Amino acid sequence: GGQRMFVNCSIQEFIDQVDSIQPAPGGGSVAALCGALGVSLSRMYGHFSIGKKAFLQLDASIQNDFTNAFQQLQLLENRLLTLVDEDAALYPKILAAYRLPKDTMEEQNLRNQAIQQATILAIEGPYAIAKCAYDALLHIDVLLPFGNKNVISDAACAIVLLEATIETAIINMEINVAQLHDNTYKDAILQLRKHTKEKKEKMILL
């Protein structure tokens, strides 16, 4: 049959699928969902401001930046939801590569190539999740000073969830980076960690 769409599960069904002997959905899909939840909380913070009296008294360019960031967050929320399923679809590809025959030298070479290609996919998947979450932090930073302070705790929760998303995705990247003959991704991981830490330290909540 076709690939199961986890996004269409109930919350209970999704949790039961994670809490099972099946390898997917696993950490990557959970990271993507955590990110989507974080973004949705940041949008909740935005909903409590846009169109309200205090908001309409702000400078037009501030209103514009706020609205743009708010719209970008919607796109990231959608993207993270698609990544829940995309990540779950990666595992069978890796498994298929490891199951290739390895009796002859030629077969071994083909198998090794297939494993490298599948491993790159297994790094790119969580990297996309981490990148979406990081981009979301940048947009939340635009909302923070001008949002409704009564729901600032929701924005704070959003930031914590997005940090967790990035860290979870990085753990999934690192597991696969170890199998790779190439160092490119090690730098990408270091940059993500560094930029996330710097961004977090500069985000002023209250």
mmCIF file with all atom_site columns, C-alpha atoms in Angstrom:
data_model
loop_
_atom_site.group_PDB
_atom_site.id
_atom_site.type_symbol
_atom_site.label_atom_id
_atom_site.label_alt_id
_atom_site.label_comp_id
_atom_site.label_asym_id
_atom_site.label_entity_id
_atom_site.label_seq_id
_atom_site.pdbx_PDB_ins_code
_atom_site.Cartn_x
_atom_site.Cartn_y
_atom_site.Cartn_z
_atom_site.occupancy
_atom_site.B_iso_or_equiv
_atom_site.pdbx_formal_charge
_atom_site.auth_seq_id
_atom_site.auth_comp_id
_atom_site.auth_asym_id
_atom_site.auth_atom_id
_atom_site.pdbx_PDB_model_num
ATOM 1   C CA . GLY A 1 1   ? 0.000  0.000   0.000  1.00 0.00 ? 1   GLY A CA 1
ATOM 2   C CA . GLY A 1 2   ? 0.932  3.690   -0.178 1.00 0.00 ? 2   GLY A CA 1
ATOM 3   C CA . GLN A 1 3   ? 2.750  5.571   2.548  1.00 0.00 ? 3   GLN A CA 1
ATOM 4   C CA . ARG A 1 4   ? 0.587  6.196   5.633  1.00 0.00 ? 4   ARG A CA 1
ATOM 5   C CA . MET A 1 5   ? -0.150 9.883   6.133  1.00 0.00 ? 5   MET A CA 1
ATOM 6   C CA . PHE A 1 6   ? 0.510  10.518  9.803  1.00 0.00 ? 6   PHE A CA 1
ATOM 7   C CA . VAL A 1 7   ? -0.688 14.119  9.534  1.00 0.00 ? 7   VAL A CA 1
ATOM 8   C CA . ASN A 1 8   ? -4.212 12.750  9.065  1.00 0.00 ? 8   ASN A CA 1
ATOM 9   C CA . CYS A 1 9   ? -4.088 10.628  12.236 1.00 0.00 ? 9   CYS A CA 1
ATOM 10  C CA . SER A 1 10  ? -5.804 11.683  15.428 1.00 0.00 ? 10  SER A CA 1
ATOM 11  C CA . ILE A 1 11  ? -3.403 12.791  18.161 1.00 0.00 ? 11  ILE A CA 1
ATOM 12  C CA . GLN A 1 12  ? -4.052 9.499   19.955 1.00 0.00 ? 12  GLN A CA 1
ATOM 13  C CA . GLU A 1 13  ? -3.322 7.444   16.814 1.00 0.00 ? 13  GLU A CA 1
ATOM 14  C CA . PHE A 1 14  ? -0.101 9.340   16.134 1.00 0.00 ? 14  PHE A CA 1
ATOM 15  C CA . ILE A 1 15  ? 1.120  8.800   19.702 1.00 0.00 ? 15  ILE A CA 1
ATOM 16  C CA . ASP A 1 16  ? 0.251  5.100   19.458 1.00 0.00 ? 16  ASP A CA 1
ATOM 17  C CA . GLN A 1 17  ? 2.220  4.859   16.183 1.00 0.00 ? 17  GLN A CA 1
ATOM 18  C CA . VAL A 1 18  ? 5.262  6.454   17.842 1.00 0.00 ? 18  VAL A CA 1
ATOM 19  C CA . ASP A 1 19  ? 4.800  4.218   20.901 1.00 0.00 ? 19  ASP A CA 1
ATOM 20  C CA . SER A 1 20  ? 5.223  1.004   18.919 1.00 0.00 ? 20  SER A CA 1
ATOM 21  C CA . ILE A 1 21  ? 7.874  -1.347  17.591 1.00 0.00 ? 21  ILE A CA 1
ATOM 22  C CA . GLN A 1 22  ? 7.756  0.397   14.189 1.00 0.00 ? 22  GLN A CA 1
ATOM 23  C CA . PRO A 1 23  ? 10.842 2.561   13.558 1.00 0.00 ? 23  PRO A CA 1
ATOM 24  C CA . ALA A 1 24  ? 8.788  5.332   11.939 1.00 0.00 ? 24  ALA A CA 1
ATOM 25  C CA . PRO A 1 25  ? 7.382  7.749   12.917 1.00 0.00 ? 25  PRO A CA 1
ATOM 26  C CA . GLY A 1 26  ? 10.334 8.358   15.223 1.00 0.00 ? 26  GLY A CA 1
ATOM 27  C CA . GLY A 1 27  ? 12.414 11.262  16.484 1.00 0.00 ? 27  GLY A CA 1
ATOM 28  C CA . GLY A 1 28  ? 12.392 13.209  13.213 1.00 0.00 ? 28  GLY A CA 1
ATOM 29  C CA . SER A 1 29  ? 8.625  13.129  12.793 1.00 0.00 ? 29  SER A CA 1
ATOM 30  C CA . VAL A 1 30  ? 8.163  14.032  16.453 1.00 0.00 ? 30  VAL A CA 1
ATOM 31  C CA . ALA A 1 31  ? 10.586 16.955  16.015 1.00 0.00 ? 31  ALA A CA 1
ATOM 32  C CA . ALA A 1 32  ? 8.577  18.215  13.012 1.00 0.00 ? 32  ALA A CA 1
ATOM 33  C CA . LEU A 1 33  ? 5.323  17.972  14.958 1.00 0.00 ? 33  LEU A CA 1
ATOM 34  C CA . CYS A 1 34  ? 6.891  19.714  17.959 1.00 0.00 ? 34  CYS A CA 1
ATOM 35  C CA . GLY A 1 35  ? 7.980  22.487  15.580 1.00 0.00 ? 35  GLY A CA 1
ATOM 36  C CA . ALA A 1 36  ? 4.516  22.812  14.052 1.00 0.00 ? 36  ALA A CA 1
ATOM 37  C CA . LEU A 1 37  ? 3.035  23.079  17.560 1.00 0.00 ? 37  LEU A CA 1
ATOM 38  C CA . GLY A 1 38  ? 5.597  25.737  18.466 1.00 0.00 ? 38  GLY A CA 1
ATOM 39  C CA . VAL A 1 39  ? 4.778  27.741  15.357 1.00 0.00 ? 39  VAL A CA 1
ATOM 40  C CA . SER A 1 40  ? 1.037  27.441  15.982 1.00 0.00 ? 40  SER A CA 1
ATOM 41  C CA . LEU A 1 41  ? 1.528  28.879  19.492 1.00 0.00 ? 41  LEU A CA 1
ATOM 42  C CA . SER A 1 42  ? 3.521  31.778  18.073 1.00 0.00 ? 42  SER A CA 1
ATOM 43  C CA . ARG A 1 43  ? 0.677  32.414  15.624 1.00 0.00 ? 43  ARG A CA 1
ATOM 44  C CA . MET A 1 44  ? -1.788 32.351  18.509 1.00 0.00 ? 44  MET A CA 1
ATOM 45  C CA . TYR A 1 45  ? 0.286  35.169  20.026 1.00 0.00 ? 45  TYR A CA 1
ATOM 46  C CA . GLY A 1 46  ? -0.049 37.009  16.700 1.00 0.00 ? 46  GLY A CA 1
ATOM 47  C CA . HIS A 1 47  ? -3.800 36.446  16.445 1.00 0.00 ? 47  HIS A CA 1
ATOM 48  C CA . PHE A 1 48  ? -4.256 38.277  19.755 1.00 0.00 ? 48  PHE A CA 1
ATOM 49  C CA . SER A 1 49  ? -2.671 41.416  18.284 1.00 0.00 ? 49  SER A CA 1
ATOM 50  C CA . ILE A 1 50  ? -3.525 41.790  14.602 1.00 0.00 ? 50  ILE A CA 1
ATOM 51  C CA . GLY A 1 51  ? -6.473 44.112  14.044 1.00 0.00 ? 51  GLY A CA 1
ATOM 52  C CA . LYS A 1 52  ? -6.735 45.102  17.713 1.00 0.00 ? 52  LYS A CA 1
ATOM 53  C CA . LYS A 1 53  ? -6.836 48.769  18.729 1.00 0.00 ? 53  LYS A CA 1
ATOM 54  C CA . ALA A 1 54  ? -3.261 48.891  20.093 1.00 0.00 ? 54  ALA A CA 1
ATOM 55  C CA . PHE A 1 55  ? -1.975 47.188  16.956 1.00 0.00 ? 55  PHE A CA 1
ATOM 56  C CA . LEU A 1 56  ? -3.735 49.637  14.626 1.00 0.00 ? 56  LEU A CA 1
ATOM 57  C CA . GLN A 1 57  ? -2.060 52.544  16.420 1.00 0.00 ? 57  GLN A CA 1
ATOM 58  C CA . LEU A 1 58  ? 1.402  51.198  15.568 1.00 0.00 ? 58  LEU A CA 1
ATOM 59  C CA . ASP A 1 59  ? 3.460  52.669  12.739 1.00 0.00 ? 59  ASP A CA 1
ATOM 60  C CA . ALA A 1 60  ? 2.323  51.308  9.342  1.00 0.00 ? 60  ALA A CA 1
ATOM 61  C CA . SER A 1 61  ? 5.760  49.783  8.614  1.00 0.00 ? 61  SER A CA 1
ATOM 62  C CA . ILE A 1 62  ? 5.702  47.911  11.951 1.00 0.00 ? 62  ILE A CA 1
ATOM 63  C CA . GLN A 1 63  ? 2.202  46.607  11.204 1.00 0.00 ? 63  GLN A CA 1
ATOM 64  C CA . ASN A 1 64  ? 3.464  45.515  7.806  1.00 0.00 ? 64  ASN A CA 1
ATOM 65  C CA . ASP A 1 65  ? 6.520  43.671  9.193  1.00 0.00 ? 65  ASP A CA 1
ATOM 66  C CA . PHE A 1 66  ? 4.365  42.022  11.849 1.00 0.00 ? 66  PHE A CA 1
ATOM 67  C CA . THR A 1 67  ? 1.800  40.839  9.285  1.00 0.00 ? 67  THR A CA 1
ATOM 68  C CA . ASN A 1 68  ? 4.525  39.524  6.958  1.00 0.00 ? 68  ASN A CA 1
ATOM 69  C CA . ALA A 1 69  ? 6.214  37.585  9.761  1.00 0.00 ? 69  ALA A CA 1
ATOM 70  C CA . PHE A 1 70  ? 2.820  36.234  10.808 1.00 0.00 ? 70  PHE A CA 1
ATOM 71  C CA . GLN A 1 71  ? 2.149  35.011  7.237  1.00 0.00 ? 71  GLN A CA 1
ATOM 72  C CA . GLN A 1 72  ? 5.624  33.450  6.934  1.00 0.00 ? 72  GLN A CA 1
ATOM 73  C CA . LEU A 1 73  ? 4.951  31.527  10.153 1.00 0.00 ? 73  LEU A CA 1
ATOM 74  C CA . GLN A 1 74  ? 1.832  30.040  8.541  1.00 0.00 ? 74  GLN A CA 1
ATOM 75  C CA . LEU A 1 75  ? 3.971  28.719  5.654  1.00 0.00 ? 75  LEU A CA 1
ATOM 76  C CA . LEU A 1 76  ? 6.504  27.252  8.084  1.00 0.00 ? 76  LEU A CA 1
ATOM 77  C CA . GLU A 1 77  ? 3.741  25.592  10.093 1.00 0.00 ? 77  GLU A CA 1
ATOM 78  C CA . ASN A 1 78  ? 2.445  23.925  6.893  1.00 0.00 ? 78  ASN A CA 1
ATOM 79  C CA . ARG A 1 79  ? 5.965  22.898  5.857  1.00 0.00 ? 79  ARG A CA 1
ATOM 80  C CA . LEU A 1 80  ? 6.708  21.346  9.257  1.00 0.00 ? 80  LEU A CA 1
ATOM 81  C CA . LEU A 1 81  ? 3.497  19.322  9.026  1.00 0.00 ? 81  LEU A CA 1
ATOM 82  C CA . THR A 1 82  ? 4.534  17.917  5.645  1.00 0.00 ? 82  THR A CA 1
ATOM 83  C CA . LEU A 1 83  ? 7.930  17.081  7.177  1.00 0.00 ? 83  LEU A CA 1
ATOM 84  C CA . VAL A 1 84  ? 6.204  14.864  9.790  1.00 0.00 ? 84  VAL A CA 1
ATOM 85  C CA . ASP A 1 85  ? 5.355  12.495  6.936  1.00 0.00 ? 85  ASP A CA 1
ATOM 86  C CA . GLU A 1 86  ? 8.481  13.110  4.873  1.00 0.00 ? 86  GLU A CA 1
ATOM 87  C CA . ASP A 1 87  ? 10.682 12.083  7.773  1.00 0.00 ? 87  ASP A CA 1
ATOM 88  C CA . ALA A 1 88  ? 8.687  8.903   8.389  1.00 0.00 ? 88  ALA A CA 1
ATOM 89  C CA . ALA A 1 89  ? 9.160  7.986   4.700  1.00 0.00 ? 89  ALA A CA 1
ATOM 90  C CA . LEU A 1 90  ? 12.978 8.141   4.996  1.00 0.00 ? 90  LEU A CA 1
ATOM 91  C CA . TYR A 1 91  ? 13.468 5.015   7.079  1.00 0.00 ? 91  TYR A CA 1
ATOM 92  C CA . PRO A 1 92  ? 12.249 2.491   4.460  1.00 0.00 ? 92  PRO A CA 1
ATOM 93  C CA . LYS A 1 93  ? 14.700 4.036   1.946  1.00 0.00 ? 93  LYS A CA 1
ATOM 94  C CA . ILE A 1 94  ? 17.640 3.494   4.292  1.00 0.00 ? 94  ILE A CA 1
ATOM 95  C CA . LEU A 1 95  ? 16.506 -0.025  5.097  1.00 0.00 ? 95  LEU A CA 1
ATOM 96  C CA . ALA A 1 96  ? 16.213 -0.839  1.390  1.00 0.00 ? 96  ALA A CA 1
ATOM 97  C CA . ALA A 1 97  ? 19.804 0.319   0.813  1.00 0.00 ? 97  ALA A CA 1
ATOM 98  C CA . TYR A 1 98  ? 21.169 -1.869  3.631  1.00 0.00 ? 98  TYR A CA 1
ATOM 99  C CA . ARG A 1 99  ? 19.220 -4.854  2.299  1.00 0.00 ? 99  ARG A CA 1
ATOM 100 C CA . LEU A 1 100 ? 20.832 -4.718  -1.141 1.00 0.00 ? 100 LEU A CA 1
ATOM 101 C CA . PRO A 1 101 ? 22.903 -7.798  -2.101 1.00 0.00 ? 101 PRO A CA 1
ATOM 102 C CA . LYS A 1 102 ? 26.633 -7.713  -1.287 1.00 0.00 ? 102 LYS A CA 1
ATOM 103 C CA . ASP A 1 103 ? 28.012 -10.965 -2.705 1.00 0.00 ? 103 ASP A CA 1
ATOM 104 C CA . THR A 1 104 ? 30.215 -9.543  -5.458 1.00 0.00 ? 104 THR A CA 1
ATOM 105 C CA . MET A 1 105 ? 32.562 -6.561  -5.420 1.00 0.00 ? 105 MET A CA 1
ATOM 106 C CA . GLU A 1 106 ? 30.264 -4.734  -7.850 1.00 0.00 ? 106 GLU A CA 1
ATOM 107 C CA . GLU A 1 107 ? 27.231 -5.351  -5.648 1.00 0.00 ? 107 GLU A CA 1
ATOM 108 C CA . GLN A 1 108 ? 29.153 -4.097  -2.621 1.00 0.00 ? 108 GLN A CA 1
ATOM 109 C CA . ASN A 1 109 ? 30.074 -0.888  -4.443 1.00 0.00 ? 109 ASN A CA 1
ATOM 110 C CA . LEU A 1 110 ? 26.478 -0.289  -5.545 1.00 0.00 ? 110 LEU A CA 1
ATOM 111 C CA . ARG A 1 111 ? 25.234 -1.031  -2.037 1.00 0.00 ? 111 ARG A CA 1
ATOM 112 C CA . ASN A 1 112 ? 27.742 1.381   -0.481 1.00 0.00 ? 112 ASN A CA 1
ATOM 113 C CA . GLN A 1 113 ? 26.689 4.113   -2.910 1.00 0.00 ? 113 GLN A CA 1
ATOM 114 C CA . ALA A 1 114 ? 23.024 3.487   -2.140 1.00 0.00 ? 114 ALA A CA 1
ATOM 115 C CA . ILE A 1 115 ? 23.735 3.637   1.611  1.00 0.00 ? 115 ILE A CA 1
ATOM 116 C CA . GLN A 1 116 ? 25.577 6.960   1.208  1.00 0.00 ? 116 GLN A CA 1
ATOM 117 C CA . GLN A 1 117 ? 22.682 8.412   -0.828 1.00 0.00 ? 117 GLN A CA 1
ATOM 118 C CA . ALA A 1 118 ? 20.063 7.213   1.667  1.00 0.00 ? 118 ALA A CA 1
ATOM 119 C CA . THR A 1 119 ? 22.173 8.576   4.532  1.00 0.00 ? 119 THR A CA 1
ATOM 120 C CA . ILE A 1 120 ? 22.320 12.001  2.888  1.00 0.00 ? 120 ILE A CA 1
ATOM 121 C CA . LEU A 1 121 ? 18.504 11.970  2.650  1.00 0.00 ? 121 LEU A CA 1
ATOM 122 C CA . ALA A 1 122 ? 18.341 10.979  6.326  1.00 0.00 ? 122 ALA A CA 1
ATOM 123 C CA . ILE A 1 123 ? 20.437 14.058  7.172  1.00 0.00 ? 123 ILE A CA 1
ATOM 124 C CA . GLU A 1 124 ? 18.683 16.475  4.804  1.00 0.00 ? 124 GLU A CA 1
ATOM 125 C CA . GLY A 1 125 ? 15.282 15.498  6.287  1.00 0.00 ? 125 GLY A CA 1
ATOM 126 C CA . PRO A 1 126 ? 16.009 16.588  9.867  1.00 0.00 ? 126 PRO A CA 1
ATOM 127 C CA . TYR A 1 127 ? 18.090 19.505  8.563  1.00 0.00 ? 127 TYR A CA 1
ATOM 128 C CA . ALA A 1 128 ? 14.977 20.850  6.810  1.00 0.00 ? 128 ALA A CA 1
ATOM 129 C CA . ILE A 1 129 ? 13.059 20.485  10.098 1.00 0.00 ? 129 ILE A CA 1
ATOM 130 C CA . ALA A 1 130 ? 15.737 22.349  12.076 1.00 0.00 ? 130 ALA A CA 1
ATOM 131 C CA . LYS A 1 131 ? 15.959 25.067  9.420  1.00 0.00 ? 131 LYS A CA 1
ATOM 132 C CA . CYS A 1 132 ? 12.175 25.656  9.474  1.00 0.00 ? 132 CYS A CA 1
ATOM 133 C CA . ALA A 1 133 ? 12.243 25.918  13.268 1.00 0.00 ? 133 ALA A CA 1
ATOM 134 C CA . TYR A 1 134 ? 15.182 28.338  13.154 1.00 0.00 ? 134 TYR A CA 1
ATOM 135 C CA . ASP A 1 135 ? 13.446 30.497  10.519 1.00 0.00 ? 135 ASP A CA 1
ATOM 136 C CA . ALA A 1 136 ? 10.345 30.494  12.735 1.00 0.00 ? 136 ALA A CA 1
ATOM 137 C CA . LEU A 1 137 ? 12.435 31.895  15.628 1.00 0.00 ? 137 LEU A CA 1
ATOM 138 C CA . LEU A 1 138 ? 13.538 34.768  13.365 1.00 0.00 ? 138 LEU A CA 1
ATOM 139 C CA . HIS A 1 139 ? 9.917  35.612  12.539 1.00 0.00 ? 139 HIS A CA 1
ATOM 140 C CA . ILE A 1 140 ? 8.774  35.309  16.165 1.00 0.00 ? 140 ILE A CA 1
ATOM 141 C CA . ASP A 1 141 ? 11.449 37.839  17.080 1.00 0.00 ? 141 ASP A CA 1
ATOM 142 C CA . VAL A 1 142 ? 9.660  40.338  14.800 1.00 0.00 ? 142 VAL A CA 1
ATOM 143 C CA . LEU A 1 143 ? 6.341  39.701  16.591 1.00 0.00 ? 143 LEU A CA 1
ATOM 144 C CA . LEU A 1 144 ? 7.623  39.752  20.170 1.00 0.00 ? 144 LEU A CA 1
ATOM 145 C CA . PRO A 1 145 ? 7.870  43.510  20.886 1.00 0.00 ? 145 PRO A CA 1
ATOM 146 C CA . PHE A 1 146 ? 4.450  44.329  19.435 1.00 0.00 ? 146 PHE A CA 1
ATOM 147 C CA . GLY A 1 147 ? 2.298  41.402  20.484 1.00 0.00 ? 147 GLY A CA 1
ATOM 148 C CA . ASN A 1 148 ? -0.355 41.289  23.181 1.00 0.00 ? 148 ASN A CA 1
ATOM 149 C CA . LYS A 1 149 ? 1.517  40.868  26.469 1.00 0.00 ? 149 LYS A CA 1
ATOM 150 C CA . ASN A 1 150 ? -1.406 38.914  27.992 1.00 0.00 ? 150 ASN A CA 1
ATOM 151 C CA . VAL A 1 151 ? -0.381 35.929  25.853 1.00 0.00 ? 151 VAL A CA 1
ATOM 152 C CA . ILE A 1 152 ? 3.407  36.400  26.045 1.00 0.00 ? 152 ILE A CA 1
ATOM 153 C CA . SER A 1 153 ? 3.670  33.052  27.867 1.00 0.00 ? 153 SER A CA 1
ATOM 154 C CA . ASP A 1 154 ? 2.409  31.334  24.695 1.00 0.00 ? 154 ASP A CA 1
ATOM 155 C CA . ALA A 1 155 ? 5.171  33.025  22.696 1.00 0.00 ? 155 ALA A CA 1
ATOM 156 C CA . ALA A 1 156 ? 7.675  31.889  25.341 1.00 0.00 ? 156 ALA A CA 1
ATOM 157 C CA . CYS A 1 157 ? 6.402  28.293  25.061 1.00 0.00 ? 157 CYS A CA 1
ATOM 158 C CA . ALA A 1 158 ? 6.682  28.544  21.270 1.00 0.00 ? 158 ALA A CA 1
ATOM 159 C CA . ILE A 1 159 ? 10.362 29.489  21.560 1.00 0.00 ? 159 ILE A CA 1
ATOM 160 C CA . VAL A 1 160 ? 11.110 26.594  23.938 1.00 0.00 ? 160 VAL A CA 1
ATOM 161 C CA . LEU A 1 161 ? 9.368  24.112  21.608 1.00 0.00 ? 161 LEU A CA 1
ATOM 162 C CA . LEU A 1 162 ? 11.245 25.421  18.574 1.00 0.00 ? 162 LEU A CA 1
ATOM 163 C CA . GLU A 1 163 ? 14.576 25.150  20.382 1.00 0.00 ? 163 GLU A CA 1
ATOM 164 C CA . ALA A 1 164 ? 13.661 21.558  21.270 1.00 0.00 ? 164 ALA A CA 1
ATOM 165 C CA . THR A 1 165 ? 12.746 20.947  17.623 1.00 0.00 ? 165 THR A CA 1
ATOM 166 C CA . ILE A 1 166 ? 16.162 22.144  16.470 1.00 0.00 ? 166 ILE A CA 1
ATOM 167 C CA . GLU A 1 167 ? 18.033 20.096  19.079 1.00 0.00 ? 167 GLU A CA 1
ATOM 168 C CA . THR A 1 168 ? 15.984 16.955  18.335 1.00 0.00 ? 168 THR A CA 1
ATOM 169 C CA . ALA A 1 169 ? 16.522 17.334  14.594 1.00 0.00 ? 169 ALA A CA 1
ATOM 170 C CA . ILE A 1 170 ? 20.266 17.827  15.165 1.00 0.00 ? 170 ILE A CA 1
ATOM 171 C CA . ILE A 1 171 ? 20.451 14.589  17.181 1.00 0.00 ? 171 ILE A CA 1
ATOM 172 C CA . ASN A 1 172 ? 18.879 12.794  14.207 1.00 0.00 ? 172 ASN A CA 1
ATOM 173 C CA . MET A 1 173 ? 21.335 14.432  11.830 1.00 0.00 ? 173 MET A CA 1
ATOM 174 C CA . GLU A 1 174 ? 24.325 13.489  13.975 1.00 0.00 ? 174 GLU A CA 1
ATOM 175 C CA . ILE A 1 175 ? 23.424 9.797   14.071 1.00 0.00 ? 175 ILE A CA 1
ATOM 176 C CA . ASN A 1 176 ? 23.618 9.716   10.277 1.00 0.00 ? 176 ASN A CA 1
ATOM 177 C CA . VAL A 1 177 ? 26.561 12.099  9.839  1.00 0.00 ? 177 VAL A CA 1
ATOM 178 C CA . ALA A 1 178 ? 28.712 9.434   11.505 1.00 0.00 ? 178 ALA A CA 1
ATOM 179 C CA . GLN A 1 179 ? 27.977 7.085   8.549  1.00 0.00 ? 179 GLN A CA 1
ATOM 180 C CA . LEU A 1 180 ? 29.011 9.655   5.964  1.00 0.00 ? 180 LEU A CA 1
ATOM 181 C CA . HIS A 1 181 ? 32.419 10.032  4.280  1.00 0.00 ? 181 HIS A CA 1
ATOM 182 C CA . ASP A 1 182 ? 31.934 13.768  4.019  1.00 0.00 ? 182 ASP A CA 1
ATOM 183 C CA . ASN A 1 183 ? 32.204 16.602  6.567  1.00 0.00 ? 183 ASN A CA 1
ATOM 184 C CA . THR A 1 184 ? 29.867 19.205  5.055  1.00 0.00 ? 184 THR A CA 1
ATOM 185 C CA . TYR A 1 185 ? 27.061 18.519  7.482  1.00 0.00 ? 185 TYR A CA 1
ATOM 186 C CA . LYS A 1 186 ? 29.231 18.749  10.590 1.00 0.00 ? 186 LYS A CA 1
ATOM 187 C CA . ASP A 1 187 ? 29.698 22.462  9.833  1.00 0.00 ? 187 ASP A CA 1
ATOM 188 C CA . ALA A 1 188 ? 25.980 22.927  9.167  1.00 0.00 ? 188 ALA A CA 1
ATOM 189 C CA . ILE A 1 189 ? 25.190 21.415  12.580 1.00 0.00 ? 189 ILE A CA 1
ATOM 190 C CA . LEU A 1 190 ? 27.711 23.646  14.370 1.00 0.00 ? 190 LEU A CA 1
ATOM 191 C CA . GLN A 1 191 ? 26.260 26.727  12.638 1.00 0.00 ? 191 GLN A CA 1
ATOM 192 C CA . LEU A 1 192 ? 22.692 25.769  13.554 1.00 0.00 ? 192 LEU A CA 1
ATOM 193 C CA . ARG A 1 193 ? 23.609 25.270  17.213 1.00 0.00 ? 193 ARG A CA 1
ATOM 194 C CA . LYS A 1 194 ? 25.568 28.515  17.348 1.00 0.00 ? 194 LYS A CA 1
ATOM 195 C CA . HIS A 1 195 ? 22.924 30.632  15.613 1.00 0.00 ? 195 HIS A CA 1
ATOM 196 C CA . THR A 1 196 ? 20.080 29.159  17.668 1.00 0.00 ? 196 THR A CA 1
ATOM 197 C CA . LYS A 1 197 ? 21.923 29.918  20.911 1.00 0.00 ? 197 LYS A CA 1
ATOM 198 C CA . GLU A 1 198 ? 22.732 33.488  19.799 1.00 0.00 ? 198 GLU A CA 1
ATOM 199 C CA . LYS A 1 199 ? 19.166 34.117  18.633 1.00 0.00 ? 199 LYS A CA 1
ATOM 200 C CA . LYS A 1 200 ? 17.651 32.739  21.842 1.00 0.00 ? 200 LYS A CA 1
ATOM 201 C CA . GLU A 1 201 ? 19.916 34.900  24.013 1.00 0.00 ? 201 GLU A CA 1
ATOM 202 C CA . LYS A 1 202 ? 18.820 38.049  22.163 1.00 0.00 ? 202 LYS A CA 1
ATOM 203 C CA . MET A 1 203 ? 15.076 37.389  22.190 1.00 0.00 ? 203 MET A CA 1
ATOM 204 C CA . ILE A 1 204 ? 13.466 39.682  24.740 1.00 0.00 ? 204 ILE A CA 1
ATOM 205 C CA . LEU A 1 205 ? 10.179 38.408  26.098 1.00 0.00 ? 205 LEU A CA 1
ATOM 206 C CA . LEU A 1 206 ? 9.056  40.875  28.739 1.00 0.00 ? 206 LEU A CA 1
#
